[in-house]
Each structure stands twice: as structure tokens, then as C-alpha cells.
PDB file of C-alpha atoms in Angstrom:
ATOM      1  CA  MET A   1      -0.160   0.049   0.476  1.00  0.00           C
ATOM      2  CA  SER A   2       1.073   3.482  -0.921  1.00  0.00           C
ATOM      3  CA  VAL A   3       0.357   5.509   1.514  1.00  0.00           C
ATOM      4  CA  PRO A   4      -2.160   8.153  -0.063  1.00  0.00           C
ATOM      5  CA  THR A   5      -0.718  11.776   0.310  1.00  0.00           C
ATOM      6  CA  PRO A   6      -2.009  14.758   2.422  1.00  0.00           C
ATOM      7  CA  ALA A   7      -4.882  16.609   0.245  1.00  0.00           C
ATOM      8  CA  PRO A   8      -4.603  19.848  -0.971  1.00  0.00           C
ATOM      9  CA  THR A   9      -5.823  22.949   0.015  1.00  0.00           C
ATOM     10  CA  GLY A  10      -8.373  24.369  -0.790  1.00  0.00           C
ATOM     11  CA  ALA A  11     -11.839  24.561  -1.491  1.00  0.00           C
ATOM     12  CA  PHE A  12     -13.424  21.496  -3.411  1.00  0.00           C
ATOM     13  CA  HIS A  13     -15.573  18.349  -3.071  1.00  0.00           C
ATOM     14  CA  TYR A  14     -16.913  15.391  -5.065  1.00  0.00           C
ATOM     15  CA  GLU A  15     -20.093  14.809  -6.798  1.00  0.00           C
ATOM     16  CA  PHE A  16     -21.294  11.164  -6.344  1.00  0.00           C
ATOM     17  CA  GLU A  17     -22.840   8.734  -8.633  1.00  0.00           C
ATOM     18  CA  VAL A  18     -23.848   4.712  -7.954  1.00  0.00           C
ATOM     19  CA  LEU A  19     -23.555   2.946 -11.117  1.00  0.00           C
ATOM     20  CA  GLN A  20     -25.767   0.250 -11.019  1.00  0.00           C
ATOM     21  CA  GLY A  21     -25.856  -3.024 -12.667  1.00  0.00           C
ATOM     22  CA  TYR A  22     -22.545  -3.847 -11.745  1.00  0.00           C
ATOM     23  CA  PHE A  23     -23.320  -5.618  -8.050  1.00  0.00           C
ATOM     24  CA  LYS A  24     -27.327  -7.268  -6.576  1.00  0.00           C
ATOM     25  CA  GLN A  25     -27.146  -4.426  -3.979  1.00  0.00           C
ATOM     26  CA  SER A  26     -27.072  -1.746  -5.757  1.00  0.00           C
ATOM     27  CA  GLU A  27     -30.671  -3.220  -7.248  1.00  0.00           C
ATOM     28  CA  ASN A  28     -33.588  -1.863  -6.192  1.00  0.00           C
ATOM     29  CA  ASP A  29     -35.681  -4.751  -6.224  1.00  0.00           C
ATOM     30  CA  THR A  30     -32.348  -7.058  -4.019  1.00  0.00           C
ATOM     31  CA  ASP A  31     -34.209  -7.660  -0.345  1.00  0.00           C
ATOM     32  CA  ASP A  32     -30.534  -6.487   2.166  1.00  0.00           C
ATOM     33  CA  SER A  33     -33.219  -8.600   4.756  1.00  0.00           C
ATOM     34  CA  GLU A  34     -32.723 -11.400   2.705  1.00  0.00           C
ATOM     35  CA  PHE A  35     -29.416 -10.708   0.844  1.00  0.00           C
ATOM     36  CA  ASP A  36     -26.433 -13.090   1.608  1.00  0.00           C
ATOM     37  CA  PHE A  37     -22.889 -11.935   0.695  1.00  0.00           C
ATOM     38  CA  LEU A  38     -21.118 -14.870   1.409  1.00  0.00           C
ATOM     39  CA  LYS A  39     -23.458 -16.585  -0.413  1.00  0.00           C
ATOM     40  CA  GLU A  40     -23.727 -14.723  -3.503  1.00  0.00           C
ATOM     41  CA  LYS A  41     -19.919 -13.460  -3.212  1.00  0.00           C
ATOM     42  CA  PHE A  42     -19.940 -10.280  -2.511  1.00  0.00           C
ATOM     43  CA  GLY A  43     -22.569  -9.583  -5.151  1.00  0.00           C
ATOM     44  CA  LEU A  44     -21.140  -9.749  -8.270  1.00  0.00           C
ATOM     45  CA  ILE A  45     -24.214 -10.237 -11.658  1.00  0.00           C
ATOM     46  CA  ASP A  46     -22.965 -12.645 -13.697  1.00  0.00           C
ATOM     47  CA  ARG A  47     -23.026 -10.497 -16.910  1.00  0.00           C
ATOM     48  CA  THR A  48     -20.905  -9.746 -19.804  1.00  0.00           C
ATOM     49  CA  TYR A  49     -18.998  -5.982 -19.984  1.00  0.00           C
ATOM     50  CA  PRO A  50     -18.504  -4.083 -23.413  1.00  0.00           C
ATOM     51  CA  THR A  51     -14.006  -4.359 -23.001  1.00  0.00           C
ATOM     52  CA  ASP A  52     -14.973  -8.715 -22.720  1.00  0.00           C
ATOM     53  CA  SER A  53     -12.553  -9.584 -25.445  1.00  0.00           C
ATOM     54  CA  SER A  54     -13.892 -13.130 -27.151  1.00  0.00           C
ATOM     55  CA  SER A  55     -10.782 -14.447 -27.862  1.00  0.00           C
ATOM     56  CA  THR A  56      -9.681 -15.224 -24.467  1.00  0.00           C
ATOM     57  CA  SER A  57     -12.249 -16.722 -21.161  1.00  0.00           C
ATOM     58  CA  SER A  58     -11.854 -15.844 -17.788  1.00  0.00           C
ATOM     59  CA  SER A  59     -13.758 -15.243 -14.417  1.00  0.00           C
ATOM     60  CA  GLN A  60     -16.009 -12.974 -13.912  1.00  0.00           C
ATOM     61  CA  TRP A  61     -13.580 -10.946 -11.647  1.00  0.00           C
ATOM     62  CA  LYS A  62     -11.430 -10.624 -14.713  1.00  0.00           C
ATOM     63  CA  HIS A  63     -13.391  -9.587 -16.587  1.00  0.00           C
ATOM     64  CA  PHE A  64     -15.504  -7.056 -14.148  1.00  0.00           C
ATOM     65  CA  ALA A  65     -11.880  -5.402 -12.786  1.00  0.00           C
ATOM     66  CA  ALA A  66     -10.705  -4.468 -16.227  1.00  0.00           C
ATOM     67  CA  HIS A  67     -13.760  -3.255 -17.804  1.00  0.00           C
ATOM     68  CA  ILE A  68     -13.120  -1.045 -14.194  1.00  0.00           C
ATOM     69  CA  ARG A  69     -10.070  -0.226 -15.054  1.00  0.00           C
ATOM     70  CA  HIS A  70     -10.653   0.496 -18.846  1.00  0.00           C
ATOM     71  CA  LEU A  71     -13.733   3.070 -17.383  1.00  0.00           C
ATOM     72  CA  ASN A  72     -11.584   4.601 -15.101  1.00  0.00           C
ATOM     73  CA  GLN A  73      -8.545   5.240 -17.556  1.00  0.00           C
ATOM     74  CA  ASN A  74     -11.139   6.826 -20.366  1.00  0.00           C
ATOM     75  CA  SER A  75     -12.777   8.996 -17.954  1.00  0.00           C
ATOM     76  CA  THR A  76     -13.263  13.009 -18.276  1.00  0.00           C
ATOM     77  CA  THR A  77     -10.887  15.516 -16.680  1.00  0.00           C
ATOM     78  CA  GLY A  78     -11.726  15.575 -12.735  1.00  0.00           C
ATOM     79  CA  GLU A  79     -13.641  12.902 -12.439  1.00  0.00           C
ATOM     80  CA  SER A  80     -12.532   9.175 -11.219  1.00  0.00           C
ATOM     81  CA  ILE A  81     -14.667   6.133 -10.727  1.00  0.00           C
ATOM     82  CA  LYS A  82     -13.658   2.996  -7.405  1.00  0.00           C
ATOM     83  CA  VAL A  83     -15.008   0.480  -6.445  1.00  0.00           C
ATOM     84  CA  LEU A  84     -15.372   0.565  -2.495  1.00  0.00           C
ATOM     85  CA  PHE A  85     -15.770  -2.100   0.014  1.00  0.00           C
ATOM     86  CA  LEU A  86     -17.366  -1.279   2.795  1.00  0.00           C
ATOM     87  CA  GLY A  87     -17.127  -3.496   5.875  1.00  0.00           C
ATOM     88  CA  ARG A  88     -19.003  -3.322   9.308  1.00  0.00           C
ATOM     89  CA  HIS A  89     -17.586  -4.758  12.353  1.00  0.00           C
ATOM     90  CA  GLY A  90     -18.128  -8.310  13.852  1.00  0.00           C
ATOM     91  CA  GLN A  91     -20.531  -8.878  16.702  1.00  0.00           C
ATOM     92  CA  GLY A  92     -18.350  -6.302  19.829  1.00  0.00           C
ATOM     93  CA  TRP A  93     -19.488  -6.426  23.398  1.00  0.00           C
ATOM     94  CA  HIS A  94     -21.924  -3.396  23.000  1.00  0.00           C
ATOM     95  CA  ASN A  95     -23.776  -4.702  20.688  1.00  0.00           C
ATOM     96  CA  VAL A  96     -24.191  -7.247  23.276  1.00  0.00           C
ATOM     97  CA  ALA A  97     -24.932  -5.753  26.081  1.00  0.00           C
ATOM     98  CA  GLU A  98     -27.723  -3.396  23.114  1.00  0.00           C
ATOM     99  CA  THR A  99     -29.473  -7.061  22.788  1.00  0.00           C
ATOM    100  CA  LYS A 100     -29.079  -7.635  26.496  1.00  0.00           C
ATOM    101  CA  TYR A 101     -30.761  -4.167  27.693  1.00  0.00           C
ATOM    102  CA  GLY A 102     -32.636  -3.544  24.666  1.00  0.00           C
ATOM    103  CA  THR A 103     -32.057  -0.543  22.746  1.00  0.00           C
ATOM    104  CA  GLU A 104     -34.436   2.308  24.887  1.00  0.00           C
ATOM    105  CA  ALA A 105     -32.226   1.423  27.922  1.00  0.00           C
ATOM    106  CA  TRP A 106     -29.241   0.925  26.309  1.00  0.00           C
ATOM    107  CA  ASP A 107     -29.465   4.022  24.620  1.00  0.00           C
ATOM    108  CA  CYS A 108     -30.693   6.327  27.420  1.00  0.00           C
ATOM    109  CA  LYS A 109     -28.120   4.585  30.160  1.00  0.00           C
ATOM    110  CA  TYR A 110     -25.941   1.750  29.671  1.00  0.00           C
ATOM    111  CA  SER A 111     -24.303   2.983  26.296  1.00  0.00           C
ATOM    112  CA  MET A 112     -22.810   5.707  28.761  1.00  0.00           C
ATOM    113  CA  LEU A 113     -21.296   3.753  30.866  1.00  0.00           C
ATOM    114  CA  ASP A 114     -17.952   1.845  30.040  1.00  0.00           C
ATOM    115  CA  GLY A 115     -19.674  -1.108  30.852  1.00  0.00           C
ATOM    116  CA  TYR A 116     -22.039  -3.595  33.153  1.00  0.00           C
ATOM    117  CA  ASP A 117     -22.288  -6.452  35.084  1.00  0.00           C
ATOM    118  CA  GLY A 118     -19.172  -8.062  33.803  1.00  0.00           C
ATOM    119  CA  ILE A 119     -19.501  -6.843  30.578  1.00  0.00           C
ATOM    120  CA  HIS A 120     -17.108  -3.998  29.293  1.00  0.00           C
ATOM    121  CA  TRP A 121     -17.921  -1.812  26.212  1.00  0.00           C
ATOM    122  CA  SER A 122     -16.080   0.913  26.263  1.00  0.00           C
ATOM    123  CA  ASP A 123     -13.856   1.012  23.169  1.00  0.00           C
ATOM    124  CA  ALA A 124     -15.531  -2.630  22.367  1.00  0.00           C
ATOM    125  CA  ASN A 125     -13.130  -5.339  21.417  1.00  0.00           C
ATOM    126  CA  LEU A 126     -15.306  -8.438  18.473  1.00  0.00           C
ATOM    127  CA  THR A 127     -16.787 -11.014  20.921  1.00  0.00           C
ATOM    128  CA  GLU A 128     -16.047 -14.775  19.567  1.00  0.00           C
ATOM    129  CA  LEU A 129     -19.347 -14.449  17.450  1.00  0.00           C
ATOM    130  CA  GLY A 130     -17.422 -11.241  16.028  1.00  0.00           C
ATOM    131  CA  GLN A 131     -14.276 -13.254  15.556  1.00  0.00           C
ATOM    132  CA  GLU A 132     -15.837 -15.836  13.988  1.00  0.00           C
ATOM    133  CA  GLN A 133     -17.720 -13.176  10.853  1.00  0.00           C
ATOM    134  CA  ALA A 134     -15.183 -12.048  10.230  1.00  0.00           C
ATOM    135  CA  LYS A 135     -12.959 -14.522   9.516  1.00  0.00           C
ATOM    136  CA  ALA A 136     -16.152 -16.044   7.456  1.00  0.00           C
ATOM    137  CA  VAL A 137     -15.375 -12.629   5.414  1.00  0.00           C
ATOM    138  CA  HIS A 138     -11.668 -13.831   5.464  1.00  0.00           C
ATOM    139  CA  ALA A 139     -12.768 -17.108   3.568  1.00  0.00           C
ATOM    140  CA  LEU A 140     -14.879 -15.457   0.918  1.00  0.00           C
ATOM    141  CA  TRP A 141     -12.110 -13.060   0.395  1.00  0.00           C
ATOM    142  CA  GLU A 142      -9.399 -16.252   0.007  1.00  0.00           C
ATOM    143  CA  SER A 143     -11.957 -18.329  -1.858  1.00  0.00           C
ATOM    144  CA  GLU A 144     -12.361 -14.973  -4.466  1.00  0.00           C
ATOM    145  CA  LEU A 145      -8.966 -14.252  -4.995  1.00  0.00           C
ATOM    146  CA  LYS A 146      -8.544 -17.096  -6.472  1.00  0.00           C
ATOM    147  CA  GLU A 147     -11.058 -16.544  -9.274  1.00  0.00           C
ATOM    148  CA  GLY A 148      -9.743 -13.208  -9.799  1.00  0.00           C
ATOM    149  CA  ILE A 149     -11.534 -10.882  -7.470  1.00  0.00           C
ATOM    150  CA  PRO A 150      -9.347  -7.509  -7.825  1.00  0.00           C
ATOM    151  CA  THR A 151      -7.024  -7.372  -4.574  1.00  0.00           C
ATOM    152  CA  PRO A 152      -7.596  -3.346  -2.616  1.00  0.00           C
ATOM    153  CA  GLU A 153      -5.282  -1.042  -3.191  1.00  0.00           C
ATOM    154  CA  THR A 154      -6.129   0.355   0.575  1.00  0.00           C
ATOM    155  CA  PHE A 155      -6.913  -0.900   3.162  1.00  0.00           C
ATOM    156  CA  TYR A 156      -9.104   1.482   5.481  1.00  0.00           C
ATOM    157  CA  VAL A 157      -9.606   1.134   8.221  1.00  0.00           C
ATOM    158  CA  SER A 158     -12.169   3.210  11.893  1.00  0.00           C
ATOM    159  CA  PRO A 159      -9.715   4.027  14.500  1.00  0.00           C
ATOM    160  CA  LEU A 160     -11.706   1.905  17.059  1.00  0.00           C
ATOM    161  CA  THR A 161     -10.715  -1.081  18.368  1.00  0.00           C
ATOM    162  CA  ARG A 162     -13.668  -2.918  16.616  1.00  0.00           C
ATOM    163  CA  THR A 163     -12.922  -2.549  13.563  1.00  0.00           C
ATOM    164  CA  ILE A 164      -8.956  -2.888  13.379  1.00  0.00           C
ATOM    165  CA  GLU A 165      -9.242  -6.393  14.830  1.00  0.00           C
ATOM    166  CA  THR A 166     -12.109  -7.416  12.073  1.00  0.00           C
ATOM    167  CA  ALA A 167      -9.527  -6.032   9.429  1.00  0.00           C
ATOM    168  CA  ASP A 168      -7.298  -8.020  10.506  1.00  0.00           C
ATOM    169  CA  LEU A 169      -8.825 -11.317  10.687  1.00  0.00           C
ATOM    170  CA  SER A 170     -10.711 -10.618   7.661  1.00  0.00           C
ATOM    171  CA  PHE A 171      -7.499  -9.535   5.789  1.00  0.00           C
ATOM    172  CA  LYS A 172      -3.837 -10.792   7.003  1.00  0.00           C
ATOM    173  CA  GLY A 173      -2.549 -13.955   5.633  1.00  0.00           C
ATOM    174  CA  LEU A 174      -4.516 -13.725   2.483  1.00  0.00           C
ATOM    175  CA  GLN A 175      -2.185 -13.962  -0.331  1.00  0.00           C
ATOM    176  CA  PHE A 176      -2.661 -10.778  -2.853  1.00  0.00           C
ATOM    177  CA  GLY A 177      -2.238 -12.293  -6.528  1.00  0.00           C
ATOM    178  CA  ASP A 178      -0.486  -9.139  -7.030  1.00  0.00           C
ATOM    179  CA  GLY A 179       2.123  -9.582  -4.201  1.00  0.00           C
ATOM    180  CA  ARG A 180       0.149  -7.045  -2.624  1.00  0.00           C
ATOM    181  CA  GLU A 181       0.416  -6.796   1.133  1.00  0.00           C
ATOM    182  CA  TYR A 182      -2.667  -5.973   3.768  1.00  0.00           C
ATOM    183  CA  LYS A 183      -1.606  -2.768   5.942  1.00  0.00           C
ATOM    184  CA  PRO A 184      -4.567  -1.060   7.424  1.00  0.00           C
ATOM    185  CA  PHE A 185      -4.527   2.478   7.239  1.00  0.00           C
ATOM    186  CA  ILE A 186      -6.318   4.575   9.978  1.00  0.00           C
ATOM    187  CA  LYS A 187      -8.867   6.841   9.271  1.00  0.00           C
ATOM    188  CA  GLU A 188     -10.352   9.476  12.172  1.00  0.00           C
ATOM    189  CA  LEU A 189     -13.721  10.179  10.140  1.00  0.00           C
ATOM    190  CA  LEU A 190     -14.620   6.965  10.062  1.00  0.00           C
ATOM    191  CA  ARG A 191     -15.251   6.316  12.871  1.00  0.00           C
ATOM    192  CA  GLU A 192     -19.329   5.448  13.749  1.00  0.00           C
ATOM    193  CA  ALA A 193     -21.360   8.615  15.572  1.00  0.00           C
ATOM    194  CA  LEU A 194     -19.549  10.429  17.301  1.00  0.00           C
ATOM    195  CA  GLY A 195     -20.588  11.106  21.095  1.00  0.00           C
ATOM    196  CA  VAL A 196     -22.432   9.950  24.589  1.00  0.00           C
ATOM    197  CA  HIS A 197     -22.166   6.312  23.854  1.00  0.00           C
ATOM    198  CA  THR A 198     -18.647   5.045  24.603  1.00  0.00           C
ATOM    199  CA  CYS A 199     -18.098   2.479  22.680  1.00  0.00           C
ATOM    200  CA  ASP A 200     -17.767   4.985  20.636  1.00  0.00           C
ATOM    201  CA  ARG A 201     -14.551   6.403  22.164  1.00  0.00           C
ATOM    202  CA  ARG A 202     -11.485   5.716  20.228  1.00  0.00           C
ATOM    203  CA  SER A 203      -8.043   4.858  22.355  1.00  0.00           C
ATOM    204  CA  THR A 204      -5.985   6.900  22.902  1.00  0.00           C
ATOM    205  CA  ALA A 205      -3.015   7.161  19.293  1.00  0.00           C
ATOM    206  CA  SER A 206      -0.378   5.744  21.577  1.00  0.00           C
ATOM    207  CA  HIS A 207      -2.221   2.424  23.063  1.00  0.00           C
ATOM    208  CA  ILE A 208      -3.051   1.640  19.741  1.00  0.00           C
ATOM    209  CA  LEU A 209       0.159   1.884  17.906  1.00  0.00           C
ATOM    210  CA  GLN A 210       0.566  -0.455  21.210  1.00  0.00           C
ATOM    211  CA  THR A 211      -1.263  -3.006  20.797  1.00  0.00           C
ATOM    212  CA  PHE A 212      -1.459  -2.911  16.047  1.00  0.00           C
ATOM    213  CA  PRO A 213       2.082  -2.017  15.517  1.00  0.00           C
ATOM    214  CA  HIS A 214       1.278  -2.444  12.096  1.00  0.00           C
ATOM    215  CA  ILE A 215      -0.664  -0.442  11.737  1.00  0.00           C
ATOM    216  CA  THR A 216      -0.392   3.498  10.068  1.00  0.00           C
ATOM    217  CA  LEU A 217      -2.298   6.636  11.179  1.00  0.00           C
ATOM    218  CA  GLU A 218      -2.985   9.246   9.124  1.00  0.00           C
ATOM    219  CA  ALA A 219      -1.118  12.118   9.322  1.00  0.00           C
ATOM    220  CA  GLY A 220      -2.401  14.596  11.590  1.00  0.00           C
ATOM    221  CA  PHE A 221      -3.450  11.987  13.857  1.00  0.00           C
ATOM    222  CA  SER A 222      -4.419  13.559  17.680  1.00  0.00           C
ATOM    223  CA  ASP A 223      -3.338  10.889  20.663  1.00  0.00           C
ATOM    224  CA  PRO A 224      -6.834  11.623  22.510  1.00  0.00           C
ATOM    225  CA  ASP A 225      -9.994  11.215  21.304  1.00  0.00           C
ATOM    226  CA  LEU A 226     -10.933  14.607  19.956  1.00  0.00           C
ATOM    227  CA  LEU A 227     -14.067  14.062  17.766  1.00  0.00           C
ATOM    228  CA  TRP A 228     -16.434  12.324  20.957  1.00  0.00           C
ATOM    229  CA  GLU A 229     -17.789  14.015  23.436  1.00  0.00           C
ATOM    230  CA  GLU A 230     -20.086  13.245  26.897  1.00  0.00           C
ATOM    231  CA  ASP A 231     -23.028  15.047  25.985  1.00  0.00           C
ATOM    232  CA  TYR A 232     -23.233  15.724  22.827  1.00  0.00           C
ATOM    233  CA  ARG A 233     -24.445  12.641  20.294  1.00  0.00           C
ATOM    234  CA  GLU A 234     -23.601  12.568  16.674  1.00  0.00           C
ATOM    235  CA  PRO A 235     -27.286  13.772  14.021  1.00  0.00           C
ATOM    236  CA  ARG A 236     -27.374  12.118  10.999  1.00  0.00           C
ATOM    237  CA  SER A 237     -27.139  15.278   8.925  1.00  0.00           C
ATOM    238  CA  ALA A 238     -23.252  15.765  10.572  1.00  0.00           C
ATOM    239  CA  ARG A 239     -22.308  11.989  10.537  1.00  0.00           C
ATOM    240  CA  THR A 240     -22.945  11.960   6.513  1.00  0.00           C
ATOM    241  CA  TYR A 241     -21.676  15.402   5.764  1.00  0.00           C
ATOM    242  CA  ARG A 242     -18.267  13.512   8.501  1.00  0.00           C
ATOM    243  CA  LEU A 243     -17.984  10.470   6.273  1.00  0.00           C
ATOM    244  CA  GLY A 244     -18.477  12.976   2.670  1.00  0.00           C
ATOM    245  CA  GLN A 245     -15.305  14.735   3.851  1.00  0.00           C
ATOM    246  CA  LEU A 246     -13.892  11.644   3.822  1.00  0.00           C
ATOM    247  CA  LEU A 247     -14.319  10.705   0.280  1.00  0.00           C
ATOM    248  CA  ASP A 248     -13.978  13.529  -0.692  1.00  0.00           C
ATOM    249  CA  ASP A 249     -10.857  13.026   0.858  1.00  0.00           C
ATOM    250  CA  ILE A 250      -9.696   9.293  -0.604  1.00  0.00           C
ATOM    251  CA  PHE A 251     -11.218   9.902  -3.616  1.00  0.00           C
ATOM    252  CA  GLU A 252      -8.610  13.237  -3.924  1.00  0.00           C
ATOM    253  CA  THR A 253      -5.258  11.739  -2.857  1.00  0.00           C
ATOM    254  CA  ASP A 254      -5.919   8.219  -3.861  1.00  0.00           C
ATOM    255  CA  ASP A 255      -4.879   6.726  -7.798  1.00  0.00           C
ATOM    256  CA  GLY A 256      -6.392   3.335  -6.648  1.00  0.00           C
ATOM    257  CA  VAL A 257      -9.342   2.370  -7.905  1.00  0.00           C
ATOM    258  CA  PHE A 258     -10.164  -1.080  -6.266  1.00  0.00           C
ATOM    259  CA  LEU A 259     -10.496   0.215  -2.129  1.00  0.00           C
ATOM    260  CA  SER A 260     -11.874  -1.256   1.083  1.00  0.00           C
ATOM    261  CA  LEU A 261     -12.847  -0.132   4.110  1.00  0.00           C
ATOM    262  CA  THR A 262     -14.072  -1.286   6.777  1.00  0.00           C
ATOM    263  CA  SER A 263     -16.295   0.695   9.986  1.00  0.00           C
ATOM    264  CA  HIS A 264     -19.156   0.700  11.466  1.00  0.00           C
ATOM    265  CA  SER A 265     -23.079   0.087  10.820  1.00  0.00           C
ATOM    266  CA  GLY A 266     -23.794   4.091  10.987  1.00  0.00           C
ATOM    267  CA  ALA A 267     -21.163   5.407   8.911  1.00  0.00           C
ATOM    268  CA  ILE A 268     -21.658   2.910   6.223  1.00  0.00           C
ATOM    269  CA  GLY A 269     -24.950   4.388   6.117  1.00  0.00           C
ATOM    270  CA  SER A 270     -24.309   7.494   6.101  1.00  0.00           C
ATOM    271  CA  ILE A 271     -21.327   6.469   3.164  1.00  0.00           C
ATOM    272  CA  LEU A 272     -23.930   5.020   1.012  1.00  0.00           C
ATOM    273  CA  GLU A 273     -25.984   8.158   1.668  1.00  0.00           C
ATOM    274  CA  ALA A 274     -23.670  10.640   0.659  1.00  0.00           C
ATOM    275  CA  VAL A 275     -22.857   9.050  -2.830  1.00  0.00           C
ATOM    276  CA  GLY A 276     -26.125   7.903  -3.303  1.00  0.00           C
ATOM    277  CA  HIS A 277     -26.938   4.200  -2.868  1.00  0.00           C
ATOM    278  CA  ARG A 278     -29.946   3.224  -1.978  1.00  0.00           C
ATOM    279  CA  ALA A 279     -30.126   2.885   1.388  1.00  0.00           C
ATOM    280  CA  PHE A 280     -29.208  -0.909   2.643  1.00  0.00           C
ATOM    281  CA  SER A 281     -28.855  -2.800   6.242  1.00  0.00           C
ATOM    282  CA  LEU A 282     -25.708  -4.686   6.592  1.00  0.00           C
ATOM    283  CA  GLN A 283     -25.558  -7.812   9.323  1.00  0.00           C
ATOM    284  CA  THR A 284     -22.508  -7.393  12.274  1.00  0.00           C
ATOM    285  CA  GLY A 285     -19.050  -8.497  10.232  1.00  0.00           C
ATOM    286  CA  GLY A 286     -21.346  -7.967   6.232  1.00  0.00           C
ATOM    287  CA  VAL A 287     -19.263  -6.696   3.188  1.00  0.00           C
ATOM    288  CA  ILE A 288     -20.873  -4.391   0.665  1.00  0.00           C
ATOM    289  CA  PRO A 289     -19.407  -3.437  -2.468  1.00  0.00           C
ATOM    290  CA  VAL A 290     -20.152  -0.192  -4.786  1.00  0.00           C
ATOM    291  CA  LEU A 291     -19.057   0.845  -7.580  1.00  0.00           C
ATOM    292  CA  VAL A 292     -18.899   4.507  -7.155  1.00  0.00           C
ATOM    293  CA  ARG A 293     -18.162   7.502  -9.975  1.00  0.00           C
ATOM    294  CA  ALA A 294     -16.943  11.182  -8.748  1.00  0.00           C
ATOM    295  CA  LYS A 295     -16.863  14.306  -9.739  1.00  0.00           C
ATOM    296  CA  ARG A 296     -14.256  17.740  -8.707  1.00  0.00           C
ATOM    297  CA  VAL A 297     -16.580  20.462  -7.806  1.00  0.00           C
ATOM    298  CA  ASP A 298     -14.071  23.921  -7.125  1.00  0.00           C
ATOM    299  CA  GLU A 299     -16.338  24.619  -3.923  1.00  0.00           C
ATOM    300  CA  GLU A 300     -16.272  23.347  -0.693  1.00  0.00           C
ATOM    301  CA  ARG A 301     -18.715  20.798   1.185  1.00  0.00           C
ATOM    302  CA  VAL A 302     -21.306  22.308   2.603  1.00  0.00           C
ATOM    303  CA  LYS A 303     -22.014  22.025   5.617  1.00  0.00           C
ATOM    304  CA  PRO A 304     -25.600  21.646   8.121  1.00  0.00           C
ATOM    305  CA  ALA A 305     -25.605  23.289  10.724  1.00  0.00           C
ATOM    306  CA  LYS A 306     -25.827  22.219  13.730  1.00  0.00           C
ATOM    307  CA  GLU A 307     -29.295  20.409  14.991  1.00  0.00           C
ATOM    308  CA  PRO A 308     -29.774  19.583  18.224  1.00  0.00           C
ATOM    309  CA  SER A 309     -28.062  16.480  20.163  1.00  0.00           C
ATOM    310  CA  GLU A 310     -29.292  12.663  19.188  1.00  0.00           C
ATOM    311  CA  GLY A 311     -29.402  11.384  22.593  1.00  0.00           C
ATOM    312  CA  PRO A 312     -28.931  10.563  25.362  1.00  0.00           C
ATOM    313  CA  PRO A 313     -32.417   9.747  25.109  1.00  0.00           C
ATOM    314  CA  ALA A 314     -35.131  10.099  28.599  1.00  0.00           C
ATOM    315  CA  CYS A 315     -35.648   6.486  30.204  1.00  0.00           C
ATOM    316  CA  LYS A 316     -39.081   5.753  30.345  1.00  0.00           C
ATOM    317  CA  GLU A 317     -40.942   2.217  30.172  1.00  0.00           C
ATOM    318  CA  ALA A 318     -37.526   0.761  29.966  1.00  0.00           C
ATOM    319  CA  LEU A 319     -35.605   1.364  33.074  1.00  0.00           C
ATOM    320  CA  ALA A 320     -38.784   1.224  34.710  1.00  0.00           C
ATOM    321  CA  ALA A 321     -38.953  -2.391  33.939  1.00  0.00           C
ATOM    322  CA  LEU A 322     -35.178  -2.841  35.091  1.00  0.00           C
ATOM    323  CA  ALA A 323     -35.929  -1.060  38.708  1.00  0.00           C
ATOM    324  CA  ASN A 324     -38.830  -4.111  39.507  1.00  0.00           C
TER     325      ASN A 324
END
């Protein structure tokens, strides 16, 4: 992996368009409640491309990769095309706690604690199930690499512990045909919704580097977590703006075409919203590939007005029931 260069100064943003007809998840008639990306092998649609050669026999993935590189190379000035493999972390202990206490009680009380009743979820680790979910993704990549799936040129990862653990279990030890190695590149803006919930408060940079010495932190990554606030939960509009900024940065600085982003359900939902993709729910450990065309615009991304905090809500029946 070549570390992306810092974004240049100046006002710009990207306008995004999802190209349909390539992945089943981008099609409007695909039911996300029943879709199994493992059985569907990431959801690549079996089809022909204008760039296919009748004289050669190749796998669907190889035809796809050649076609996408052709589209990218022939893009107009200021445009680029990338395939984003968006992976949600496997089950974490915060997911277990929310299931145990119920969403209402979790949101209004337990999510603000570091842990309770023998469960620790501040910057949560993966559970055993979460580890197995990530290993299943590893097995899928291992299988599809033999079929010619293009190797991610950069492995972007959220700085939260559960996402780094997920990326490691998903990609470490894979034999990439082009000799590329898995090297996780940590991006601060790739995080889950900020504030209030301790599971979304990251560890210090020094702790992250001590725990995961193989990772690379992006330039300017602060030692303490400067984004998480104890009493203000980031609204959806602000989260989508933040993830839009992340995509601006990636499309501006990374020449790669095939990229992996290991993140969180809320962050992935905001990425899908930012690029104009249909809403698509992912189970813990799920992966969705998205083909995106981007056009550079020499104006700043419009920042939404600051909205009230999305939490914590007032505790009602849920805590009353627990008290009894």
C-alpha cells in the first residue's frame, strides 16, 4: 500500500453517482433483509461487459476488473471511478449489551457506561462470534481471490478496536496475486456516530499503536480522542457530512481503483447516503461493494447547520421495568 498523499488545500468536494448493473446490492429489487453476501460472493452480477474479448476465457471477476479499469482510464478530466468494499465490524460486546438490556435502556443509560455486569464495551472488542464473522469474510476473500477478485489497493480502517480486529481477521494472511500486502491505514473520520456512547470513544493513538503495531495512522492523528463528546451525540446530518468529507479526501488523494473500508453500520449507512446508494442494512460482519463515479467540484462541501444532540433520550418504561 502506498500511503495516500495529504489532501491539497483549497475549496473542493466531489459529487458522487452509484453505477448500477454491477452488484446486486445496488439494484432496487434486492431485499436486504434476505441477502447473504457470503453465498452471493459479494453480489457481483453475472453479465458481459463491452470490454470483454471473445478470444479469451476468464472469470467474471477478471472481466469486471478489466472493465472498471477501462472506465477509470477513460474518465473525463476531474472524474474518477472506484469500487468501495464497505465492511462492517463483527459483533462487539456493545452489540451484546444492547441486545441484553434493550435498545431504549441501552441508549438512555448503559451506552454511557464503560461496562456493566461483567461486560466491558468502552471501545469494544469483538466477541467470539464477531471473530468468527470476520474469519468468514477472510474465507470468502480467499475463495474469490482464486477467481480473480481485484485486490484492494488500500485498506482503510476506522480507529476503533473492533474495526481493526475485524480488518486483521478479514485480511491478514491472504495471498494476494499481485504481491500486495495487507497494511491497514487508519482514518479518523471513518468512525461510528460520535459522542455519548462509550463504545464509540476511541483509545489514544499511543495505545492503538502499542496494541496494533502493524497499522499506519494518517497524518495529524491526535493522541487523545478530540472528536468524541460526553454530552453530544452526532446527528445523522453531521455524520453524513463527515463521511462525505472522508470520501472527498479519499477520491482526492488515492489513485487506487479498488479500496477496502472497514467501518461501522452507521458510518456505512452515511457513506451509502453520501454517494446516493439505496439504503442497505448490513449484519455485523457484513460487506457491501459499491461502484462509484465521482466528479470534482471546485467548491466546499455544504456543511449542515448544527442540530440538537441525538442522545441520550430520557429513560422511561425500559428502566422502570429493570428497577422492578
